[in-house]
PDB file of C-alpha atoms and ligand atoms in Angstrom:
ATOM      1  CA  MET A   1      95.094-102.352 -28.170  1.00  0.00           C
ATOM      2  CA  LYS A   2      93.054 -99.190 -28.006  1.00  0.00           C
ATOM      3  CA  LEU A   3      90.433 -99.188 -25.264  1.00  0.00           C
ATOM      4  CA  ILE A   4      87.432 -96.900 -25.479  1.00  0.00           C
ATOM      5  CA  ARG A   5      84.297 -96.338 -23.436  1.00  0.00           C
ATOM      6  CA  PHE A   6      81.082 -95.100 -24.954  1.00  0.00           C
ATOM      7  CA  GLY A   7      77.480 -94.210 -24.192  1.00  0.00           C
ATOM      8  CA  ASN A   8      75.614 -91.575 -22.235  1.00  0.00           C
ATOM      9  CA  PRO A   9      76.967 -90.309 -18.896  1.00  0.00           C
ATOM     10  CA  GLY A  10      76.305 -92.880 -16.204  1.00  0.00           C
ATOM     11  CA  GLN A  11      75.628 -95.630 -18.764  1.00  0.00           C
ATOM     12  CA  GLU A  12      79.069 -96.011 -20.276  1.00  0.00           C
ATOM     13  CA  LYS A  13      80.167 -99.343 -21.690  1.00  0.00           C
ATOM     14  CA  PRO A  14      83.625-100.660 -22.548  1.00  0.00           C
ATOM     15  CA  GLY A  15      84.687-100.974 -26.159  1.00  0.00           C
ATOM     16  CA  LEU A  16      87.667-101.271 -28.439  1.00  0.00           C
ATOM     17  CA  GLN A  17      88.973 -99.286 -31.375  1.00  0.00           C
ATOM     18  CA  LEU A  18      90.323-101.834 -33.841  1.00  0.00           C
ATOM     19  CA  PRO A  19      93.408-101.340 -36.033  1.00  0.00           C
ATOM     20  CA  ASP A  20      91.139-100.608 -39.034  1.00  0.00           C
ATOM     21  CA  GLY A  21      89.492 -97.768 -37.059  1.00  0.00           C
ATOM     22  CA  ARG A  22      86.238 -99.640 -36.427  1.00  0.00           C
ATOM     23  CA  ARG A  23      84.847 -99.214 -32.918  1.00  0.00           C
ATOM     24  CA  ILE A  24      83.215-102.224 -31.285  1.00  0.00           C
ATOM     25  CA  ASP A  25      81.190-102.891 -28.160  1.00  0.00           C
ATOM     26  CA  ALA A  26      83.274-105.029 -25.764  1.00  0.00           C
ATOM     27  CA  SER A  27      80.731-105.191 -22.959  1.00  0.00           C
ATOM     28  CA  ALA A  28      80.280-108.913 -23.670  1.00  0.00           C
ATOM     29  CA  TYR A  29      83.804-109.307 -22.269  1.00  0.00           C
ATOM     30  CA  GLY A  30      82.166-108.575 -18.926  1.00  0.00           C
ATOM     31  CA  SER A  31      84.107-105.817 -17.173  1.00  0.00           C
ATOM     32  CA  ASP A  32      84.423-102.068 -17.245  1.00  0.00           C
ATOM     33  CA  TYR A  33      87.942-100.597 -17.370  1.00  0.00           C
ATOM     34  CA  ASP A  34      88.351-100.076 -13.641  1.00  0.00           C
ATOM     35  CA  GLU A  35      90.689-101.009 -10.791  1.00  0.00           C
ATOM     36  CA  SER A  36      89.743-104.698 -10.746  1.00  0.00           C
ATOM     37  CA  PHE A  37      90.053-104.919 -14.536  1.00  0.00           C
ATOM     38  CA  PHE A  38      93.582-103.502 -14.654  1.00  0.00           C
ATOM     39  CA  GLY A  39      94.651-105.227 -11.416  1.00  0.00           C
ATOM     40  CA  GLY A  40      93.284-108.601 -12.506  1.00  0.00           C
ATOM     41  CA  ASP A  41      95.110-109.154 -15.781  1.00  0.00           C
ATOM     42  CA  GLY A  42      92.183-107.639 -17.655  1.00  0.00           C
ATOM     43  CA  LEU A  43      94.277-106.376 -20.560  1.00  0.00           C
ATOM     44  CA  ALA A  44      95.569-109.854 -21.389  1.00  0.00           C
ATOM     45  CA  LEU A  45      92.114-111.425 -21.015  1.00  0.00           C
ATOM     46  CA  LEU A  46      90.523-108.678 -23.122  1.00  0.00           C
ATOM     47  CA  SER A  47      93.115-109.241 -25.828  1.00  0.00           C
ATOM     48  CA  THR A  48      92.255-112.945 -25.896  1.00  0.00           C
ATOM     49  CA  TRP A  49      88.538-112.112 -25.997  1.00  0.00           C
ATOM     50  CA  ALA A  50      89.089-109.659 -28.859  1.00  0.00           C
ATOM     51  CA  ALA A  51      91.040-112.167 -30.961  1.00  0.00           C
ATOM     52  CA  GLU A  52      88.018-114.447 -30.866  1.00  0.00           C
ATOM     53  CA  HIS A  53      85.061-112.044 -30.820  1.00  0.00           C
ATOM     54  CA  ALA A  54      86.068-108.690 -32.353  1.00  0.00           C
ATOM     55  CA  ASP A  55      84.754-109.597 -35.800  1.00  0.00           C
ATOM     56  CA  SER A  56      81.302-110.527 -34.545  1.00  0.00           C
ATOM     57  CA  ALA A  57      80.951-107.833 -31.824  1.00  0.00           C
ATOM     58  CA  PRO A  58      78.432-105.012 -32.420  1.00  0.00           C
ATOM     59  CA  THR A  59      79.901-101.943 -34.125  1.00  0.00           C
ATOM     60  CA  ILE A  60      79.503 -98.557 -32.453  1.00  0.00           C
ATOM     61  CA  ASP A  61      77.908 -95.816 -34.501  1.00  0.00           C
ATOM     62  CA  ASP A  62      80.100 -92.753 -35.166  1.00  0.00           C
ATOM     63  CA  SER A  63      77.472 -90.512 -33.586  1.00  0.00           C
ATOM     64  CA  THR A  64      77.715 -92.327 -30.232  1.00  0.00           C
ATOM     65  CA  ARG A  65      79.283 -90.286 -27.427  1.00  0.00           C
ATOM     66  CA  LEU A  66      82.793 -91.345 -26.428  1.00  0.00           C
ATOM     67  CA  ALA A  67      83.309 -91.344 -22.663  1.00  0.00           C
ATOM     68  CA  SER A  68      86.478 -91.145 -20.612  1.00  0.00           C
ATOM     69  CA  CYS A  69      88.535 -94.137 -21.789  1.00  0.00           C
ATOM     70  CA  ILE A  70      88.823 -95.489 -18.219  1.00  0.00           C
ATOM     71  CA  ALA A  71      86.281 -95.774 -15.413  1.00  0.00           C
ATOM     72  CA  ARG A  72      86.620 -93.289 -12.550  1.00  0.00           C
ATOM     73  CA  PRO A  73      89.979 -94.021 -10.878  1.00  0.00           C
ATOM     74  CA  SER A  74      90.918 -93.816  -7.196  1.00  0.00           C
ATOM     75  CA  LYS A  75      93.213 -90.861  -7.974  1.00  0.00           C
ATOM     76  CA  ILE A  76      94.090 -88.322 -10.624  1.00  0.00           C
ATOM     77  CA  ILE A  77      97.605 -87.111  -9.828  1.00  0.00           C
ATOM     78  CA  CYS A  78      99.112 -84.326 -11.895  1.00  0.00           C
ATOM     79  CA  VAL A  79     102.677 -83.134 -12.273  1.00  0.00           C
ATOM     80  CA  GLY A  80     102.985 -79.345 -12.240  1.00  0.00           C
ATOM     81  CA  LEU A  81     105.471 -77.287 -14.267  1.00  0.00           C
ATOM     82  CA  ASN A  82     107.063 -80.344 -15.905  1.00  0.00           C
ATOM     83  CA  TYR A  83     108.157 -78.458 -19.035  1.00  0.00           C
ATOM     84  CA  ALA A  84     110.863 -75.828 -18.513  1.00  0.00           C
ATOM     85  CA  ASP A  85     109.353 -73.369 -21.017  1.00  0.00           C
ATOM     86  CA  HIS A  86     105.950 -73.623 -19.338  1.00  0.00           C
ATOM     87  CA  ALA A  87     107.505 -72.927 -15.924  1.00  0.00           C
ATOM     88  CA  LYS A  88     109.071 -69.835 -17.468  1.00  0.00           C
ATOM     89  CA  GLU A  89     105.820 -68.544 -19.007  1.00  0.00           C
ATOM     90  CA  ALA A  90     104.083 -69.134 -15.665  1.00  0.00           C
ATOM     91  CA  GLY A  91     106.755 -67.001 -13.981  1.00  0.00           C
ATOM     92  CA  ALA A  92     107.857 -69.971 -11.858  1.00  0.00           C
ATOM     93  CA  GLU A  93     111.270 -71.526 -11.215  1.00  0.00           C
ATOM     94  CA  ILE A  94     112.198 -74.824 -12.862  1.00  0.00           C
ATOM     95  CA  PRO A  95     111.273 -77.441 -10.247  1.00  0.00           C
ATOM     96  CA  LYS A  96     114.102 -79.351  -8.545  1.00  0.00           C
ATOM     97  CA  GLU A  97     111.762 -82.262  -7.883  1.00  0.00           C
ATOM     98  CA  PRO A  98     108.288 -82.993  -9.284  1.00  0.00           C
ATOM     99  CA  ILE A  99     105.439 -80.765  -8.088  1.00  0.00           C
ATOM    100  CA  LEU A 100     102.347 -82.889  -7.463  1.00  0.00           C
ATOM    101  CA  PHE A 101      98.726 -81.979  -7.114  1.00  0.00           C
ATOM    102  CA  PHE A 102      95.400 -83.791  -7.214  1.00  0.00           C
ATOM    103  CA  LYS A 103      92.464 -83.261  -9.493  1.00  0.00           C
ATOM    104  CA  ALA A 104      89.015 -84.423  -8.316  1.00  0.00           C
ATOM    105  CA  THR A 105      88.080 -87.667 -10.058  1.00  0.00           C
ATOM    106  CA  SER A 106      84.593 -86.216 -10.669  1.00  0.00           C
ATOM    107  CA  ALA A 107      86.218 -83.872 -13.219  1.00  0.00           C
ATOM    108  CA  LEU A 108      86.725 -86.792 -15.619  1.00  0.00           C
ATOM    109  CA  CYS A 109      84.663 -86.697 -18.829  1.00  0.00           C
ATOM    110  CA  GLY A 110      84.605 -87.732 -22.464  1.00  0.00           C
ATOM    111  CA  PRO A 111      87.131 -86.410 -24.993  1.00  0.00           C
ATOM    112  CA  ASN A 112      84.582 -84.426 -26.990  1.00  0.00           C
ATOM    113  CA  ASP A 113      82.187 -83.397 -24.229  1.00  0.00           C
ATOM    114  CA  GLN A 114      81.490 -79.692 -23.877  1.00  0.00           C
ATOM    115  CA  VAL A 115      83.738 -77.989 -21.334  1.00  0.00           C
ATOM    116  CA  ILE A 116      81.692 -76.124 -18.758  1.00  0.00           C
ATOM    117  CA  ILE A 117      83.115 -72.748 -17.730  1.00  0.00           C
ATOM    118  CA  PRO A 118      82.270 -72.774 -14.006  1.00  0.00           C
ATOM    119  CA  ARG A 119      80.078 -70.156 -12.367  1.00  0.00           C
ATOM    120  CA  LYS A 120      82.024 -66.968 -11.575  1.00  0.00           C
ATOM    121  CA  SER A 121      85.079 -68.188 -13.514  1.00  0.00           C
ATOM    122  CA  GLU A 122      87.049 -65.538 -15.410  1.00  0.00           C
ATOM    123  CA  LYS A 123      90.230 -67.532 -16.038  1.00  0.00           C
ATOM    124  CA  THR A 124      89.410 -70.982 -17.411  1.00  0.00           C
ATOM    125  CA  ASP A 125      92.511 -72.237 -19.238  1.00  0.00           C
ATOM    126  CA  TRP A 126      93.707 -75.342 -21.140  1.00  0.00           C
ATOM    127  CA  GLU A 127      96.664 -77.755 -20.842  1.00  0.00           C
ATOM    128  CA  VAL A 128      97.336 -80.533 -23.380  1.00  0.00           C
ATOM    129  CA  GLU A 129      99.067 -83.436 -21.601  1.00  0.00           C
ATOM    130  CA  LEU A 130     100.261 -87.016 -21.922  1.00  0.00           C
ATOM    131  CA  ALA A 131      98.508 -89.103 -19.252  1.00  0.00           C
ATOM    132  CA  ILE A 132      99.613 -92.463 -17.867  1.00  0.00           C
ATOM    133  CA  VAL A 133      97.198 -95.135 -16.625  1.00  0.00           C
ATOM    134  CA  ILE A 134      98.587 -97.458 -13.970  1.00  0.00           C
ATOM    135  CA  GLY A 135      98.205-101.181 -14.655  1.00  0.00           C
ATOM    136  CA  LYS A 136      99.744-102.730 -11.561  1.00  0.00           C
ATOM    137  CA  LYS A 137      99.840-101.561  -7.935  1.00  0.00           C
ATOM    138  CA  ALA A 138     102.936 -99.427  -7.395  1.00  0.00           C
ATOM    139  CA  SER A 139     104.554 -98.704  -4.039  1.00  0.00           C
ATOM    140  CA  TYR A 140     108.246 -97.755  -3.696  1.00  0.00           C
ATOM    141  CA  VAL A 141     108.879 -98.642  -7.328  1.00  0.00           C
ATOM    142  CA  SER A 142     112.331 -98.057  -8.813  1.00  0.00           C
ATOM    143  CA  GLU A 143     112.727 -96.069 -12.019  1.00  0.00           C
ATOM    144  CA  SER A 144     114.057 -99.169 -13.769  1.00  0.00           C
ATOM    145  CA  ASN A 145     110.871-101.128 -12.925  1.00  0.00           C
ATOM    146  CA  ALA A 146     108.400 -98.274 -13.326  1.00  0.00           C
ATOM    147  CA  LEU A 147     107.275 -99.003 -16.896  1.00  0.00           C
ATOM    148  CA  GLN A 148     106.105-102.478 -15.838  1.00  0.00           C
ATOM    149  CA  HIS A 149     103.358-100.664 -13.905  1.00  0.00           C
ATOM    150  CA  VAL A 150     101.927 -98.868 -16.946  1.00  0.00           C
ATOM    151  CA  ALA A 151      98.638-100.067 -18.488  1.00  0.00           C
ATOM    152  CA  GLY A 152      98.817 -97.468 -21.214  1.00  0.00           C
ATOM    153  CA  TYR A 153      98.709 -93.841 -22.283  1.00  0.00           C
ATOM    154  CA  ALA A 154      95.972 -91.368 -23.140  1.00  0.00           C
ATOM    155  CA  LEU A 155      95.407 -87.768 -24.175  1.00  0.00           C
ATOM    156  CA  HIS A 156      94.275 -85.448 -21.364  1.00  0.00           C
ATOM    157  CA  ASN A 157      93.266 -81.793 -21.265  1.00  0.00           C
ATOM    158  CA  ASP A 158      94.080 -80.577 -17.733  1.00  0.00           C
ATOM    159  CA  TYR A 159      91.615 -77.661 -17.644  1.00  0.00           C
ATOM    160  CA  SER A 160      92.501 -75.132 -14.969  1.00  0.00           C
ATOM    161  CA  GLU A 161      90.802 -72.095 -13.440  1.00  0.00           C
ATOM    162  CA  ARG A 162      93.837 -69.890 -12.855  1.00  0.00           C
ATOM    163  CA  GLU A 163      92.371 -67.501 -10.322  1.00  0.00           C
ATOM    164  CA  TRP A 164      91.113 -70.361  -8.175  1.00  0.00           C
ATOM    165  CA  GLN A 165      94.384 -72.251  -8.675  1.00  0.00           C
ATOM    166  CA  LEU A 166      96.749 -69.398  -7.880  1.00  0.00           C
ATOM    167  CA  GLU A 167      94.943 -66.540  -6.140  1.00  0.00           C
ATOM    168  CA  ARG A 168      92.519 -68.259  -3.808  1.00  0.00           C
ATOM    169  CA  GLY A 169      94.796 -69.758  -1.189  1.00  0.00           C
ATOM    170  CA  GLY A 170      97.863 -71.905  -1.405  1.00  0.00           C
ATOM    171  CA  GLN A 171      96.853 -75.161  -3.095  1.00  0.00           C
ATOM    172  CA  TRP A 172      95.916 -75.854  -6.716  1.00  0.00           C
ATOM    173  CA  VAL A 173      93.013 -78.270  -6.235  1.00  0.00           C
ATOM    174  CA  LYS A 174      90.216 -75.654  -6.401  1.00  0.00           C
ATOM    175  CA  GLY A 175      91.264 -74.576  -9.868  1.00  0.00           C
ATOM    176  CA  LYS A 176      91.717 -78.093 -11.235  1.00  0.00           C
ATOM    177  CA  SER A 177      88.662 -80.007 -10.137  1.00  0.00           C
ATOM    178  CA  CYS A 178      85.539 -78.504 -11.720  1.00  0.00           C
ATOM    179  CA  ASP A 179      83.178 -80.788 -13.634  1.00  0.00           C
ATOM    180  CA  THR A 180      84.413 -81.473 -17.203  1.00  0.00           C
ATOM    181  CA  PHE A 181      87.961 -80.284 -16.370  1.00  0.00           C
ATOM    182  CA  ALA A 182      89.498 -83.674 -17.237  1.00  0.00           C
ATOM    183  CA  PRO A 183      88.528 -84.871 -20.738  1.00  0.00           C
ATOM    184  CA  LEU A 184      90.360 -88.188 -21.243  1.00  0.00           C
ATOM    185  CA  GLY A 185      90.698 -90.160 -24.468  1.00  0.00           C
ATOM    186  CA  PRO A 186      89.512 -90.855 -27.145  1.00  0.00           C
ATOM    187  CA  PHE A 187      91.256 -94.134 -26.232  1.00  0.00           C
ATOM    188  CA  LEU A 188      93.728 -95.724 -23.873  1.00  0.00           C
ATOM    189  CA  ALA A 189      96.636 -97.052 -25.951  1.00  0.00           C
ATOM    190  CA  THR A 190      98.521 -99.991 -24.467  1.00  0.00           C
ATOM    191  CA  PRO A 191     102.326 -99.571 -24.278  1.00  0.00           C
ATOM    192  CA  ASP A 192     102.986-101.703 -27.393  1.00  0.00           C
ATOM    193  CA  GLU A 193     101.190 -98.952 -29.381  1.00  0.00           C
ATOM    194  CA  ILE A 194     103.450 -96.227 -27.932  1.00  0.00           C
ATOM    195  CA  PRO A 195     107.021 -97.561 -28.080  1.00  0.00           C
ATOM    196  CA  ASP A 196     108.556 -94.261 -26.927  1.00  0.00           C
ATOM    197  CA  PRO A 197     106.385 -92.042 -24.716  1.00  0.00           C
ATOM    198  CA  HIS A 198     109.227 -89.515 -24.607  1.00  0.00           C
ATOM    199  CA  ASN A 199     109.114 -88.588 -28.279  1.00  0.00           C
ATOM    200  CA  LEU A 200     105.492 -87.608 -28.930  1.00  0.00           C
ATOM    201  CA  LYS A 201     104.368 -84.337 -30.444  1.00  0.00           C
ATOM    202  CA  LEU A 202     101.549 -82.663 -28.536  1.00  0.00           C
ATOM    203  CA  TRP A 203      99.528 -79.667 -29.663  1.00  0.00           C
ATOM    204  CA  LEU A 204      96.467 -77.590 -28.882  1.00  0.00           C
ATOM    205  CA  LYS A 205      94.445 -75.109 -30.929  1.00  0.00           C
ATOM    206  CA  LEU A 206      91.997 -72.489 -29.732  1.00  0.00           C
ATOM    207  CA  ASN A 207      89.429 -71.560 -32.398  1.00  0.00           C
ATOM    208  CA  GLY A 208      91.750 -73.014 -35.046  1.00  0.00           C
ATOM    209  CA  GLU A 209      94.886 -71.165 -33.917  1.00  0.00           C
ATOM    210  CA  THR A 210      97.792 -73.292 -32.673  1.00  0.00           C
ATOM    211  CA  LEU A 211      98.796 -72.218 -29.162  1.00  0.00           C
ATOM    212  CA  GLN A 212     100.597 -75.277 -27.790  1.00  0.00           C
ATOM    213  CA  ASN A 213     103.045 -77.182 -29.996  1.00  0.00           C
ATOM    214  CA  SER A 214     105.786 -79.189 -28.344  1.00  0.00           C
ATOM    215  CA  SER A 215     107.080 -82.698 -27.678  1.00  0.00           C
ATOM    216  CA  THR A 216     107.120 -84.963 -24.656  1.00  0.00           C
ATOM    217  CA  ALA A 217     110.903 -85.005 -25.234  1.00  0.00           C
ATOM    218  CA  GLN A 218     110.848 -81.633 -23.439  1.00  0.00           C
ATOM    219  CA  MET A 219     109.535 -83.028 -20.140  1.00  0.00           C
ATOM    220  CA  ILE A 220     111.798 -82.346 -17.145  1.00  0.00           C
ATOM    221  CA  PHE A 221     110.830 -85.543 -15.290  1.00  0.00           C
ATOM    222  CA  ASN A 222     110.087 -88.464 -17.606  1.00  0.00           C
ATOM    223  CA  VAL A 223     107.534 -91.267 -17.268  1.00  0.00           C
ATOM    224  CA  PRO A 224     109.589 -93.715 -15.133  1.00  0.00           C
ATOM    225  CA  GLN A 225     110.862 -90.886 -12.942  1.00  0.00           C
ATOM    226  CA  VAL A 226     107.344 -89.591 -12.313  1.00  0.00           C
ATOM    227  CA  ILE A 227     105.886 -93.029 -11.482  1.00  0.00           C
ATOM    228  CA  SER A 228     108.784 -93.938  -9.198  1.00  0.00           C
ATOM    229  CA  TYR A 229     108.679 -90.541  -7.495  1.00  0.00           C
ATOM    230  CA  ILE A 230     104.924 -90.596  -6.801  1.00  0.00           C
ATOM    231  CA  SER A 231     105.133 -94.171  -5.508  1.00  0.00           C
ATOM    232  CA  GLN A 232     107.488 -93.018  -2.720  1.00  0.00           C
ATOM    233  CA  PHE A 233     104.613 -90.978  -1.255  1.00  0.00           C
ATOM    234  CA  MET A 234     101.474 -93.038  -1.977  1.00  0.00           C
ATOM    235  CA  THR A 235     100.385 -96.354  -3.426  1.00  0.00           C
ATOM    236  CA  LEU A 236      99.336 -96.123  -7.037  1.00  0.00           C
ATOM    237  CA  LEU A 237      96.415 -98.461  -7.685  1.00  0.00           C
ATOM    238  CA  PRO A 238      95.535-100.130 -10.985  1.00  0.00           C
ATOM    239  CA  GLY A 239      93.484 -97.718 -13.071  1.00  0.00           C
ATOM    240  CA  ASP A 240      94.923 -94.578 -11.425  1.00  0.00           C
ATOM    241  CA  LEU A 241      95.685 -91.676 -13.716  1.00  0.00           C
ATOM    242  CA  ILE A 242      98.876 -89.595 -13.774  1.00  0.00           C
ATOM    243  CA  SER A 243      99.014 -86.497 -15.961  1.00  0.00           C
ATOM    244  CA  THR A 244     102.571 -85.536 -16.823  1.00  0.00           C
ATOM    245  CA  GLY A 245     102.348 -81.756 -17.262  1.00  0.00           C
ATOM    246  CA  THR A 246     101.864 -79.306 -20.089  1.00  0.00           C
ATOM    247  CA  PRO A 247     104.185 -77.469 -22.502  1.00  0.00           C
ATOM    248  CA  PRO A 248     104.060 -73.678 -23.060  1.00  0.00           C
ATOM    249  CA  GLY A 249     101.136 -71.967 -24.759  1.00  0.00           C
ATOM    250  CA  VAL A 250      98.496 -71.877 -22.042  1.00  0.00           C
ATOM    251  CA  GLY A 251      96.207 -68.861 -21.926  1.00  0.00           C
ATOM    252  CA  MET A 252      97.722 -67.307 -18.822  1.00  0.00           C
ATOM    253  CA  GLY A 253     101.165 -67.279 -20.487  1.00  0.00           C
ATOM    254  CA  ILE A 254     100.110 -65.231 -23.527  1.00  0.00           C
ATOM    255  CA  LYS A 255     101.806 -61.809 -23.595  1.00  0.00           C
ATOM    256  CA  PRO A 256     100.956 -59.030 -23.196  1.00  0.00           C
ATOM    257  CA  ASP A 257      97.385 -60.029 -22.431  1.00  0.00           C
ATOM    258  CA  PRO A 258      96.417 -63.507 -21.259  1.00  0.00           C
ATOM    259  CA  ILE A 259      93.516 -65.228 -23.024  1.00  0.00           C
ATOM    260  CA  PHE A 260      90.938 -67.341 -21.228  1.00  0.00           C
ATOM    261  CA  LEU A 261      88.006 -69.420 -22.425  1.00  0.00           C
ATOM    262  CA  LYS A 262      84.708 -67.844 -23.395  1.00  0.00           C
ATOM    263  CA  PRO A 263      81.430 -69.583 -24.188  1.00  0.00           C
ATOM    264  CA  GLY A 264      81.449 -70.561 -27.861  1.00  0.00           C
ATOM    265  CA  ASP A 265      85.205 -71.145 -28.033  1.00  0.00           C
ATOM    266  CA  THR A 266      86.461 -74.381 -29.555  1.00  0.00           C
ATOM    267  CA  VAL A 267      89.491 -76.239 -28.182  1.00  0.00           C
ATOM    268  CA  GLU A 268      91.164 -79.004 -30.211  1.00  0.00           C
ATOM    269  CA  LEU A 269      94.185 -80.996 -29.055  1.00  0.00           C
ATOM    270  CA  GLY A 270      96.185 -84.107 -29.753  1.00  0.00           C
ATOM    271  CA  VAL A 271      99.188 -86.237 -28.895  1.00  0.00           C
ATOM    272  CA  ASP A 272     100.966 -88.422 -31.484  1.00  0.00           C
ATOM    273  CA  GLY A 273      99.470 -91.911 -31.449  1.00  0.00           C
ATOM    274  CA  LEU A 274      96.794 -91.013 -28.900  1.00  0.00           C
ATOM    275  CA  GLY A 275      94.172 -89.386 -31.092  1.00  0.00           C
ATOM    276  CA  THR A 276      92.539 -85.991 -30.821  1.00  0.00           C
ATOM    277  CA  GLN A 277      89.896 -84.244 -28.726  1.00  0.00           C
ATOM    278  CA  LYS A 278      87.544 -81.364 -29.454  1.00  0.00           C
ATOM    279  CA  GLN A 279      85.615 -79.413 -26.851  1.00  0.00           C
ATOM    280  CA  SER A 280      83.315 -76.454 -27.215  1.00  0.00           C
ATOM    281  CA  ALA A 281      82.998 -74.176 -24.215  1.00  0.00           C
ATOM    282  CA  ILE A 282      79.669 -73.364 -22.591  1.00  0.00           C
ATOM    283  CA  ALA A 283      78.739 -71.311 -19.550  1.00  0.00           C
ATOM    284  CA  ALA A 284      77.708 -73.218 -16.435  1.00  0.00           C
ATOM    285  CA  PRO A 285      73.920 -73.443 -16.190  1.00  0.00           C
TER     286      PRO A 285
HETATM  287 ZN1   ZN B 301      98.611 -79.773 -15.965  1.00  0.00          ZN
END
């Protein structure tokens, strides 16, 4: 199944993208895609609902805004420097264990929403990533059981303000948490749609030029390792989001002169099987 959410900010409704590409309103099912949905067997119940009602459910117009494909989670946890080539371009050592940081959940937005360059930002940058949505509470999970805790996968652009991340005092959260810095979607794909999350091409273009072009096969710590590792430090709740890191090709890594986002720029990105996103950059009002 491919789960979508749609509608204006603050009025989002759950929906589904069907195998034929049609998008339908699933709000008659009765629950948004949140912690109680994922924790309460919502995926199985939604699948049963869809088998009976998908054909008669209202279709969503193509002009309707797509929202983040999940409701705001309890946590967005990101893995830093999880591709060796990206660690190198960032001038960092290859991590011996996963680097973790948080992103404010208020950064979450729709896959094609405009990205807002924050006030006083000079170094707004992009990061195409494979994101994992947790389907079942996870605490002290083993690597061999980790995939049982996955609700699905989605495309994420982990926008980052590099000065605030790296030059403004010791922790990355300031540079990762601005509004619109976490476009998620267009859809959440359940694991049956993504048989091997470790063999997906991922790419990103700035104004039509390909800057990131890699594969999740290049990740240092894979999906089960990341879930198991995080669950040793905190409880992952249903609906939580984990972003697994970005390959090389971010703006700060471009030699000799880094490139950062300007108003009017267009960013397009995709991961195999998880659709594409497109954002245009605007200055903060
Ligand atoms: Zn990232």
